[in-house]
Short mmCIF file of C-alpha atoms in Angstrom, two decimals:
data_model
loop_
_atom_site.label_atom_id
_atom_site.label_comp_id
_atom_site.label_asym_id
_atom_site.label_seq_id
_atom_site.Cartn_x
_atom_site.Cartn_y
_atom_site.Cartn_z
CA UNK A 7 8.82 -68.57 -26.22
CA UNK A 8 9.86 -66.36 -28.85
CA UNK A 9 8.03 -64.81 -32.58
CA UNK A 10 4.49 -66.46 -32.79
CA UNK A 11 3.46 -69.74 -31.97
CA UNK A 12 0.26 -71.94 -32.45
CA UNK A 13 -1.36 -74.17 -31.14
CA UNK A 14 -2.22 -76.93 -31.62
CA UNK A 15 0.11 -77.86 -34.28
CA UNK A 16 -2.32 -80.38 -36.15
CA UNK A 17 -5.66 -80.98 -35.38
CA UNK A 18 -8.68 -83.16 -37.05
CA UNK A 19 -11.74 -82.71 -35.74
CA UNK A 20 -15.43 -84.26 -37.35
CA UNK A 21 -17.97 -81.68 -39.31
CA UNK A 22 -20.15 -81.51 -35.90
CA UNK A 23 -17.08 -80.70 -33.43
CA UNK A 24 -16.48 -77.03 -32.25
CA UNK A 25 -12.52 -76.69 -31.40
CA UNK A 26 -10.79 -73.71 -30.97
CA UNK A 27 -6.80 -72.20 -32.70
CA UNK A 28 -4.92 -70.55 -30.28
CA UNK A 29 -2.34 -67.81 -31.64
CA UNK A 30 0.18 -65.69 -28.96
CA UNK A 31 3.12 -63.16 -30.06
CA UNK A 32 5.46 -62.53 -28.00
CA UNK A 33 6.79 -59.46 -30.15
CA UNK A 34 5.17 -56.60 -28.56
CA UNK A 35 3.15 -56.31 -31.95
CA UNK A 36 -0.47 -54.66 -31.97
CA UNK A 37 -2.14 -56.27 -35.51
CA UNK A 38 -3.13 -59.66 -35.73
CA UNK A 39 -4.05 -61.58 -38.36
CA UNK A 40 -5.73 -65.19 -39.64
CA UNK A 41 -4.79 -66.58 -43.09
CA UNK A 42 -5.67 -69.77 -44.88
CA UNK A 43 -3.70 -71.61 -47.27
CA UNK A 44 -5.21 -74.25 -49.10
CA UNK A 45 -3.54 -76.74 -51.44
CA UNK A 46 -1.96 -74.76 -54.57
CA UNK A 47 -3.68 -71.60 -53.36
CA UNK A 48 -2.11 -68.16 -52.22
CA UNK A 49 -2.76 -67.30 -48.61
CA UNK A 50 -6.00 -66.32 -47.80
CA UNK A 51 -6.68 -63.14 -45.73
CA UNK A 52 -9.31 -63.91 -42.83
CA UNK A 53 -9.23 -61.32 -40.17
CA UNK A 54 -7.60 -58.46 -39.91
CA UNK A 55 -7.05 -57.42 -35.65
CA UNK A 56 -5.74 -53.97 -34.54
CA UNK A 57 -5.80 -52.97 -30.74
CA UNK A 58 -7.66 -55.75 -30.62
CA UNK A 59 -10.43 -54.29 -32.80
CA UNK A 60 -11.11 -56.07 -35.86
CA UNK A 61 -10.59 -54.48 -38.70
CA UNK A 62 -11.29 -56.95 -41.58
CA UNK A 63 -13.36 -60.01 -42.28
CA UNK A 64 -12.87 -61.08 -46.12
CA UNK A 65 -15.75 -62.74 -46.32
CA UNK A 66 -15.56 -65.52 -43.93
CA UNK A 67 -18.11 -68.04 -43.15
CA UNK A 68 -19.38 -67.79 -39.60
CA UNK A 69 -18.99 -70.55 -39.15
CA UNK A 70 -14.86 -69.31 -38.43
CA UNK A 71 -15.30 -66.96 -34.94
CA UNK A 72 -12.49 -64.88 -33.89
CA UNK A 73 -11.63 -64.01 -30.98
CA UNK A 74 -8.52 -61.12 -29.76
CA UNK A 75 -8.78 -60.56 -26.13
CA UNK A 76 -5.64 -58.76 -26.00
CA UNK A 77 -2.99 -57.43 -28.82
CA UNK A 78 -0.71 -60.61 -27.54
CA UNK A 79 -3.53 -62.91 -27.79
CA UNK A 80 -5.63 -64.25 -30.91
CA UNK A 81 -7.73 -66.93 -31.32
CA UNK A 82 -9.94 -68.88 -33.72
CA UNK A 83 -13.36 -70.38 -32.82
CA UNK A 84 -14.45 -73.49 -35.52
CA UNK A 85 -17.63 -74.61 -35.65
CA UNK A 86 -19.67 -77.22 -37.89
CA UNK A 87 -16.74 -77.15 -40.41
CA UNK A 88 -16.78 -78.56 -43.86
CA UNK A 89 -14.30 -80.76 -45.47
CA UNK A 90 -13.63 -78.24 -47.70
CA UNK A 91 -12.03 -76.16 -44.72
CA UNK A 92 -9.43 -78.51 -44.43
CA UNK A 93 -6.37 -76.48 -45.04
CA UNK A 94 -3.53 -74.65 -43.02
CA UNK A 95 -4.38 -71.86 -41.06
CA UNK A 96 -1.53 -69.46 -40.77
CA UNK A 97 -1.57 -66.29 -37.84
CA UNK A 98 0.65 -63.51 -38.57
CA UNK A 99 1.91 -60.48 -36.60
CA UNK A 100 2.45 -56.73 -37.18
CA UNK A 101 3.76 -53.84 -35.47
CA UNK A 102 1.56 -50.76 -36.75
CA UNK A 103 4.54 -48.45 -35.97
CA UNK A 104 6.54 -50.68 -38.50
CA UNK A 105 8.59 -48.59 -41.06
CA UNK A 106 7.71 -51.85 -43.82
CA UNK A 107 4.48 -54.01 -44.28
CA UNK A 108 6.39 -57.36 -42.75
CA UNK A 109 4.19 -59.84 -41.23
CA UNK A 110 5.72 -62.62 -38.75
CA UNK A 111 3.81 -65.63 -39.14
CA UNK A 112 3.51 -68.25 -36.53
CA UNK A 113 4.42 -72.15 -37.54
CA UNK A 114 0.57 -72.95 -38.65
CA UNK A 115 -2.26 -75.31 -37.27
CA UNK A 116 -2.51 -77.93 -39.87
CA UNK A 117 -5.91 -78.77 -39.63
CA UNK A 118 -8.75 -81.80 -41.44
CA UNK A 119 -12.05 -81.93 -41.06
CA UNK A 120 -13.59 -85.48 -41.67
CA UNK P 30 -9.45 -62.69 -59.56
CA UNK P 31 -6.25 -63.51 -58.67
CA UNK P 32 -3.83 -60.15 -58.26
CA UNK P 33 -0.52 -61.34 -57.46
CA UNK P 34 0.64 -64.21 -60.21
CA UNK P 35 3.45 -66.39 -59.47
CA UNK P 36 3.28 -68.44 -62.73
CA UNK P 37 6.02 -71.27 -61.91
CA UNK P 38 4.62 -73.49 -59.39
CA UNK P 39 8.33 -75.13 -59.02
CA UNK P 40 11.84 -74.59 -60.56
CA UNK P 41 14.92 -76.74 -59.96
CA UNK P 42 18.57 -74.96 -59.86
CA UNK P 43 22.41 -76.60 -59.89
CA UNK P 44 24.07 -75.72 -56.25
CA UNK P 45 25.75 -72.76 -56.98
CA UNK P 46 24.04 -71.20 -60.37
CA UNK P 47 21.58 -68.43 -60.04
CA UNK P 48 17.97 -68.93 -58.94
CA UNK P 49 15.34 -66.33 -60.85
CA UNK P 50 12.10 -66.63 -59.18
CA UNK P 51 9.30 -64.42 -60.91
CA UNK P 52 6.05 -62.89 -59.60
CA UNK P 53 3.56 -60.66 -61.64
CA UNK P 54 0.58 -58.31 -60.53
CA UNK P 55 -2.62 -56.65 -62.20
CA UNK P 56 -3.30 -53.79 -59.34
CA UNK P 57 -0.84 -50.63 -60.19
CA UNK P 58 -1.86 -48.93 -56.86
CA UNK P 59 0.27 -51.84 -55.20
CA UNK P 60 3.31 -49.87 -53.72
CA UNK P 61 5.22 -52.65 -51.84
CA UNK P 62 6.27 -55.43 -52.27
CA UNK P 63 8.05 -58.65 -50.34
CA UNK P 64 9.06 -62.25 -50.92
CA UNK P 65 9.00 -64.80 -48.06
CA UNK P 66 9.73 -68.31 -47.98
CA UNK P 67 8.98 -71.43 -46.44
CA UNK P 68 10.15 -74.09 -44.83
CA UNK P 69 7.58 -76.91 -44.52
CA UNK P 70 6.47 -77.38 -40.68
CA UNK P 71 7.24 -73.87 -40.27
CA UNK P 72 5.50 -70.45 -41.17
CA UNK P 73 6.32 -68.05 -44.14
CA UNK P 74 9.36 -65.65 -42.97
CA UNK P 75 10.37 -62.24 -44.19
CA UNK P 76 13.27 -62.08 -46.94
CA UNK P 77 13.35 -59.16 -49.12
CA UNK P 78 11.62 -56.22 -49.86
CA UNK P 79 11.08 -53.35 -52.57
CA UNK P 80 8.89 -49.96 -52.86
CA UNK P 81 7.60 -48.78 -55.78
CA UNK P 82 10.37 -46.16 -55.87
CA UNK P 83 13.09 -48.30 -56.31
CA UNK P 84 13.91 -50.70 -59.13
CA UNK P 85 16.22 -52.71 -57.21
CA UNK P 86 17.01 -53.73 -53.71
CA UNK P 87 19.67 -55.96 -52.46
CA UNK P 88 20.66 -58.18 -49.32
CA UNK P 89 23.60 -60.34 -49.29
CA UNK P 90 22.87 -63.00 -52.13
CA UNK P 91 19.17 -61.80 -52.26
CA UNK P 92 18.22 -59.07 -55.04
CA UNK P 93 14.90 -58.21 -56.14
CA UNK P 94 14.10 -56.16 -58.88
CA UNK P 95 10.78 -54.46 -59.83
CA UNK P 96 9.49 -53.58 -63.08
CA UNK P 97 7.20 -51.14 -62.77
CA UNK P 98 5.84 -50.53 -66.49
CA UNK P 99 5.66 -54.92 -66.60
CA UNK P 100 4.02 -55.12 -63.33
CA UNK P 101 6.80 -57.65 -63.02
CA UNK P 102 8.99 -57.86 -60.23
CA UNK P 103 11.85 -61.30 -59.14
CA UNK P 104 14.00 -62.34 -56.62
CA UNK P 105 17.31 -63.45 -57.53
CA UNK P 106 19.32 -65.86 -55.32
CA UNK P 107 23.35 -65.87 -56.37
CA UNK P 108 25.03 -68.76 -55.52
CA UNK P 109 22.05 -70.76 -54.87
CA UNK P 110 22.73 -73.26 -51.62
CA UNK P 111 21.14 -76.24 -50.77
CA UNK P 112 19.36 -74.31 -47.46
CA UNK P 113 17.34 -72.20 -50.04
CA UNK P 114 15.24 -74.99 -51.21
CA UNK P 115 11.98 -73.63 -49.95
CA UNK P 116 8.64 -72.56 -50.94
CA UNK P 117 8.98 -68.39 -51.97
CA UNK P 118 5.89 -66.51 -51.82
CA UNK P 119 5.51 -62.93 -53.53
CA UNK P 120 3.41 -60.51 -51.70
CA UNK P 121 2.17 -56.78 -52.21
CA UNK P 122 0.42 -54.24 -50.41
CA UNK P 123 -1.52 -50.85 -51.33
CA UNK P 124 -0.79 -47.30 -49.27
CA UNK P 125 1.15 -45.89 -46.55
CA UNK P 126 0.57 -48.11 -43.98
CA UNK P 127 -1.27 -50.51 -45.44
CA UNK P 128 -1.86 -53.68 -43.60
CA UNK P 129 -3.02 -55.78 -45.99
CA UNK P 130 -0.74 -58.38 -47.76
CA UNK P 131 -2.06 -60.31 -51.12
CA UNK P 132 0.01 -63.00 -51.78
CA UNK P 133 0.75 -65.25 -54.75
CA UNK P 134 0.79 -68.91 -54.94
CA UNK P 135 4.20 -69.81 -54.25
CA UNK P 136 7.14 -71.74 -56.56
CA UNK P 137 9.12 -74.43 -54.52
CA UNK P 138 12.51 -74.11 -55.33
CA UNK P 139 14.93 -76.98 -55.10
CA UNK P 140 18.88 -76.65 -55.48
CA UNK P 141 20.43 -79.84 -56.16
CA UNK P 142 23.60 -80.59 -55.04
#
């Protein structure tokens, strides 16, 4: 496996399921981060992982848990979701000893909650 | 309040013509900025980017050009090819080192044959 990659790639789980998001790099990169994109939205910043410390939470329900055991590792814990969370949830990847700002984003877990 | 503007949600270019894809922002501290694009299935990937001291930056038949005083800044694409139909998304960030991206809305671009 190379880059980022998610899984799973689509998921639909009810408003009273708890499922996890599972995010790996496999870039030697020490940030991590969780975005949301919604219909006809910009991406969302969620979390915000260095060294596996978190660094930012915009706001998020708690109802979104994150997890980073490691800086390869990053996960994302759902639980009693709304419809209204149904969107596309993007993970991203950083080296902090980056000359420029890119993130590498991952492919996305498309996910609906019904 | 949104602080990166990307007021086109689509344009439509001829196979071979220029594409101009525009992107505007409020914050004047923002000191970097990049354009990805997106394939659908797949996540956003790096193109292009530009610091605040530079007007102009250029990669193959990618340019992007910043306007400072405007808070303006575009991407051209010249010739357009039928591979660049994508979603573009501008982004900018604030300080050395900064981490944090803010991203506009996207404009799909389509190149017809």
């Amino acid at each position: 496996e190379t880059g980022v990659t998610q899984t799973p790639r689509h998921l639909v789980m009810g408003m009273t399921n708890k499922k996890s998001l599972k995010c790996e790099q496999h870039l030697g990169h020490n940030a991590m981060y969780w975005y949301k994109q919604s219909a006809k939205k910009p991406l969302e910043l969620m979390f915000v992982y260095n060294f596996k410390e978190q660094t930012e939470n915009n706001s998020v329900p708690s109802r979104f848990s994150p997890e980073c055991p490691n800086s390869s590792h990053l996960f994302l814990h759902l639980h009693t979701l709304q419809p209204e969370d149904s969107a596309l949830y993007l993970c991203a990847s950083r080296s902090n000893r980056a000359l420029f700002y890119e993130q590498y984003f991952g492919p996305g877990t498309r996910l609906t909650v019904t | 309040d949104q602080q990166v503007k990307q007021n086109s949600p689509s344009l439509s270019v001829q196979e071979g013509r220029i594409s101009i894809l525009n992107c505007d922002y409020t914050n004047s501290m923002f000191d970097y900025f990049l354009w990805y694009k997106k394939y659908p299935a797949e996540g956003p990937t790096f193109l292009i980017s530009i610091s605040s001291i530079k007007d102009k930056n250029e990669d193959g038949r990618f340019t992007v050009f910043l306007n400072k005083s405007a808070k303006h800044l575009s991407l051209h694409i010249v010739p357009s090819q039928p591979g660049d139909s994508a979603v573009y998304f501008c982004a900018a960030s604030v300080g050395q080192g900064a981490q944090k991206l803010v991203f506009g809305q996207g404009t799909r671009l389509t190149i017809n044959p």
